[in-house]
Coordinates of C-alpha atoms in Angstrom, one line a residue:
X1 CA 80.3 154.3 28.6
X2 CA 77.0 153.1 26.5
X3 CA 76.3 149.4 24.7
X4 CA 76.5 150.3 21.1
X5 CA 79.5 151.6 20.1
X6 CA 79.9 151.6 16.1
X7 CA 83.7 150.6 16.8
X8 CA 85.6 149.4 19.5
X9 CA 89.6 150.7 19.2
X10 CA 92.5 148.4 20.1
X11 CA 96.4 149.7 21.4
X12 CA 97.9 146.3 22.0
X13 CA 101.0 146.3 23.9
X14 CA 99.7 146.4 27.4
X15 CA 96.5 146.8 26.5
X16 CA 95.5 143.2 24.5
X17 CA 98.7 142.2 25.4
X18 CA 102.4 142.4 27.3
X19 CA 104.9 144.1 25.0
X20 CA 106.1 142.2 22.2
X21 CA 104.2 139.1 23.2
X22 CA 101.6 137.5 20.7
X23 CA 97.8 137.6 21.4
X24 CA 96.4 134.9 24.7
X25 CA 93.4 133.1 24.5
X26 CA 91.5 134.9 27.0
X27 CA 91.7 138.4 25.4
X28 CA 90.9 136.2 22.1
X29 CA 88.1 135.6 23.1
X30 CA 87.5 139.1 24.3
X31 CA 88.3 140.2 21.0
X32 CA 85.7 137.7 19.9
X33 CA 82.4 138.0 22.0
X34 CA 83.1 142.1 21.0
X35 CA 82.9 141.1 17.5
X36 CA 79.5 139.9 17.2
X37 CA 78.1 143.5 18.0
X38 CA 80.8 146.0 17.5
X39 CA 83.0 146.9 14.1
X40 CA 86.7 145.9 15.8
X41 CA 89.6 147.5 14.8
X42 CA 93.2 147.9 16.0
X43 CA 95.0 151.4 15.7
X44 CA 99.2 151.1 16.2
X45 CA 102.8 152.9 16.8
X46 CA 104.0 149.4 15.0
X47 CA 103.6 148.8 11.1
X48 CA 100.0 146.2 10.6
X49 CA 102.1 143.7 9.6
X50 CA 104.0 143.2 12.8
X51 CA 100.8 144.4 14.4
X52 CA 98.9 141.2 12.6
X53 CA 101.6 138.9 14.0
X54 CA 101.4 139.8 17.6
X55 CA 97.9 139.2 16.9
X56 CA 98.1 135.4 15.8
X57 CA 96.6 137.2 12.5
X58 CA 93.4 137.6 14.3
X59 CA 91.2 138.2 11.7
X60 CA 91.3 142.7 11.8
X61 CA 91.8 145.6 10.1
X62 CA 94.5 147.4 11.2
X63 CA 95.7 151.3 11.3
X64 CA 99.7 151.0 11.9
X65 CA 102.5 153.7 12.0
X66 CA 99.8 156.0 13.9
X67 CA 98.0 155.9 10.8
X68 CA 100.7 156.0 8.3
X69 CA 100.1 152.6 7.3
X70 CA 96.4 151.4 6.6
X71 CA 95.8 147.5 6.5
X72 CA 91.6 145.5 5.9
X73 CA 91.8 142.3 6.4
X74 CA 90.8 140.1 4.0
X75 CA 88.5 136.7 4.5
X76 CA 89.1 134.9 1.3
X77 CA 93.2 134.8 1.7
X78 CA 93.1 135.5 5.7
X79 CA 95.8 138.0 5.4
X80 CA 96.2 141.8 5.6
X81 CA 96.1 143.6 2.6
X82 CA 98.0 147.4 2.7
X83 CA 95.8 149.3 1.3
X84 CA 97.8 152.5 2.4
X85 CA 101.8 153.9 3.1
X86 CA 103.1 157.6 3.8
X87 CA 106.6 158.1 4.0
X88 CA 108.2 161.3 5.5
X89 CA 111.2 161.7 5.1
X90 CA 112.9 162.8 7.6
X91 CA 116.3 165.4 8.6
X92 CA 118.5 163.3 9.2
X93 CA 121.4 165.4 10.1
X94 CA 119.8 167.6 12.0
X95 CA 118.5 164.8 14.1
X96 CA 121.3 162.7 14.5
X97 CA 122.9 166.9 15.4
X98 CA 119.8 167.2 18.5
X99 CA 120.2 164.1 19.6
X100 CA 123.3 164.3 20.4
X101 CA 123.4 167.4 21.7
X102 CA 120.7 166.2 24.0
X103 CA 122.9 163.4 24.8
X104 CA 125.5 165.6 26.1
X105 CA 123.5 167.8 28.5
X106 CA 122.0 165.1 30.4
X107 CA 125.0 162.6 30.3
X108 CA 123.2 159.7 27.8
X109 CA 126.9 159.4 25.6
X110 CA 127.6 155.9 26.6
X111 CA 125.3 153.7 24.1
X112 CA 125.1 150.5 21.8
X113 CA 123.9 150.2 18.9
X114 CA 123.3 153.4 16.8
X115 CA 121.9 156.7 18.5
X116 CA 119.0 156.9 16.4
X117 CA 116.8 154.8 14.5
X118 CA 115.4 155.8 11.0
X119 CA 112.1 153.6 10.5
X120 CA 111.4 153.0 6.9
X121 CA 108.2 155.1 7.3
X122 CA 109.7 157.8 8.3
X123 CA 109.3 157.5 12.1
X124 CA 112.3 158.2 14.6
X125 CA 113.5 156.4 17.5
X126 CA 116.1 158.1 19.8
X127 CA 117.1 155.4 21.9
X128 CA 118.6 157.0 25.2
X129 CA 120.9 153.5 25.6
X130 CA 120.7 152.8 22.0
X131 CA 119.4 150.6 19.1
X132 CA 121.5 146.8 20.7
X133 CA 120.8 148.1 24.6
X134 CA 120.1 144.4 26.7
X135 CA 116.4 143.8 26.7
X136 CA 116.8 144.2 30.7
X137 CA 118.8 147.3 30.9
X138 CA 115.7 148.7 28.5
X139 CA 113.5 147.7 30.6
X140 CA 115.2 148.7 34.0
X141 CA 116.4 152.2 32.8
X142 CA 113.5 154.4 32.9
X143 CA 109.8 151.9 34.0
X144 CA 107.8 154.8 35.1
X145 CA 109.4 157.3 32.5
X146 CA 110.6 159.8 35.7
X147 CA 113.7 160.3 33.8
X148 CA 112.5 161.6 30.3
X149 CA 110.2 163.5 31.3
X150 CA 112.4 165.8 32.9
X151 CA 113.6 166.8 29.4
X152 CA 110.7 166.0 27.5
X153 CA 109.5 169.4 26.6
X154 CA 112.9 169.6 25.6
X155 CA 113.3 167.3 23.3
X156 CA 109.3 168.2 22.0
X157 CA 110.6 171.9 21.3
X158 CA 113.2 170.5 19.5
X159 CA 111.4 168.9 17.4
X160 CA 108.8 170.7 16.2
X161 CA 107.4 168.4 13.0
X162 CA 106.9 166.0 15.5
X163 CA 104.7 164.3 17.5
X164 CA 107.1 163.4 20.3
X165 CA 105.9 160.1 22.5
X166 CA 107.9 158.4 25.8
X167 CA 107.8 155.8 24.1
X168 CA 108.8 151.6 26.1
X169 CA 111.2 152.4 29.0
X170 CA 113.8 154.2 27.1
X171 CA 113.5 156.1 24.4
X172 CA 111.8 158.4 22.5
X173 CA 109.5 157.9 19.2
X174 CA 109.1 160.2 17.1
X175 CA 106.1 160.8 14.7
X176 CA 106.0 163.0 11.9
X177 CA 102.9 166.1 11.6
X178 CA 100.0 165.0 11.5
X179 CA 100.5 161.7 12.5
X180 CA 98.9 160.0 15.8
X181 CA 96.4 157.8 17.1
X182 CA 93.7 160.8 17.3
X183 CA 94.2 161.7 13.5
X184 CA 94.2 158.5 12.1
X185 CA 90.7 157.8 14.0
X186 CA 89.3 160.9 12.3
X187 CA 90.2 160.1 9.2
X188 CA 88.5 157.0 9.7
X189 CA 85.3 158.2 10.8
X190 CA 85.3 160.7 7.6
X191 CA 85.8 158.0 5.6
X192 CA 83.6 155.7 7.5
X193 CA 80.7 158.3 7.8
X194 CA 80.8 157.8 11.9
X195 CA 81.6 160.3 14.6
X196 CA 83.6 160.6 17.7
X197 CA 80.4 159.9 19.8
X198 CA 80.2 156.3 17.9
X199 CA 83.7 155.4 19.2
X200 CA 85.0 153.5 21.8
X201 CA 89.0 153.1 22.2
X202 CA 90.5 150.6 24.8
X203 CA 94.6 151.6 25.7
X204 CA 96.7 152.1 28.4
X205 CA 99.2 154.7 27.3
X206 CA 97.6 157.8 28.1
X207 CA 99.5 160.0 30.7
X208 CA 101.8 162.5 29.9
X209 CA 103.9 161.5 26.9
X210 CA 101.8 158.4 25.8
X211 CA 101.0 157.7 22.7
X212 CA 97.2 157.0 23.4
X213 CA 97.3 160.3 25.0
X214 CA 95.4 162.2 22.3
X215 CA 92.5 160.0 22.3
X216 CA 92.3 160.4 25.8
X217 CA 92.0 163.8 26.0
X218 CA 89.8 164.3 22.5
X219 CA 86.1 163.4 23.3
X220 CA 86.1 159.7 22.0
X221 CA 84.4 157.8 25.0
X222 CA 88.2 155.9 26.3
X223 CA 88.4 152.6 28.6
X224 CA 91.7 153.0 30.8
X225 CA 93.6 149.8 30.3
X226 CA 95.6 149.3 33.0
X227 CA 96.0 146.2 33.1
X228 CA 96.1 143.8 30.0
X229 CA 95.5 140.3 31.9
X230 CA 91.8 142.0 33.3
X231 CA 90.3 143.6 30.5
X232 CA 87.3 141.5 30.4
X233 CA 86.6 143.6 33.5
X234 CA 86.9 146.6 31.5
X235 CA 84.5 145.5 29.4
X236 CA 82.3 143.6 31.6
X237 CA 79.9 146.9 30.7
X238 CA 80.0 145.2 26.6
X239 CA 80.7 141.2 27.7
X240 CA 77.6 141.2 29.9
X241 CA 74.6 139.5 27.5

């Protein structure tokens, strides 16, 4: 690992915070110190405004929805300016049909709420226990992802126009090609005249089907954050004076 990275990119949930919880003071302090020497950016699976809110409106540029939405922090208004939003129309009928076939094949025919969630961006969530499942049921459904890994390759093959992620603890998330975090970083490099060698990425979801997997498998330096409460330890080599 180097000390002179031009860009440090962060995932959010599991890297800087617990899932869907606000940025805490300890990791905010880490970001504050890093920002004195490096350009920081967030690259997330969710929409930029949601990430910004979860980070307590921390002053940082955000790439959301795997690169489908880009926002820059406005230091004058202290808010985000959305500078780009992409949309890819999904084939809803085909998606619902495939998801139903997979449900029937693997026994996930009982669920709460909707069987498929279509997001405003065109991204898709296939929630195996439904969109309205209780949070405790979601968290206990498949925390180690072993149940979904059984047919992960089958879901990928059924949706060749999407990158399929094993999302959260009970669903699959689908982002239309070419969008994923590595693609987003490549675009950022091209637009800002930097290379992969200039980047350090910090993420927790780097395993098979994880939404950081593409970056982890690339030549970009990667810090594996297996415990967000120890972020300062993982980045100690950058935080030392």
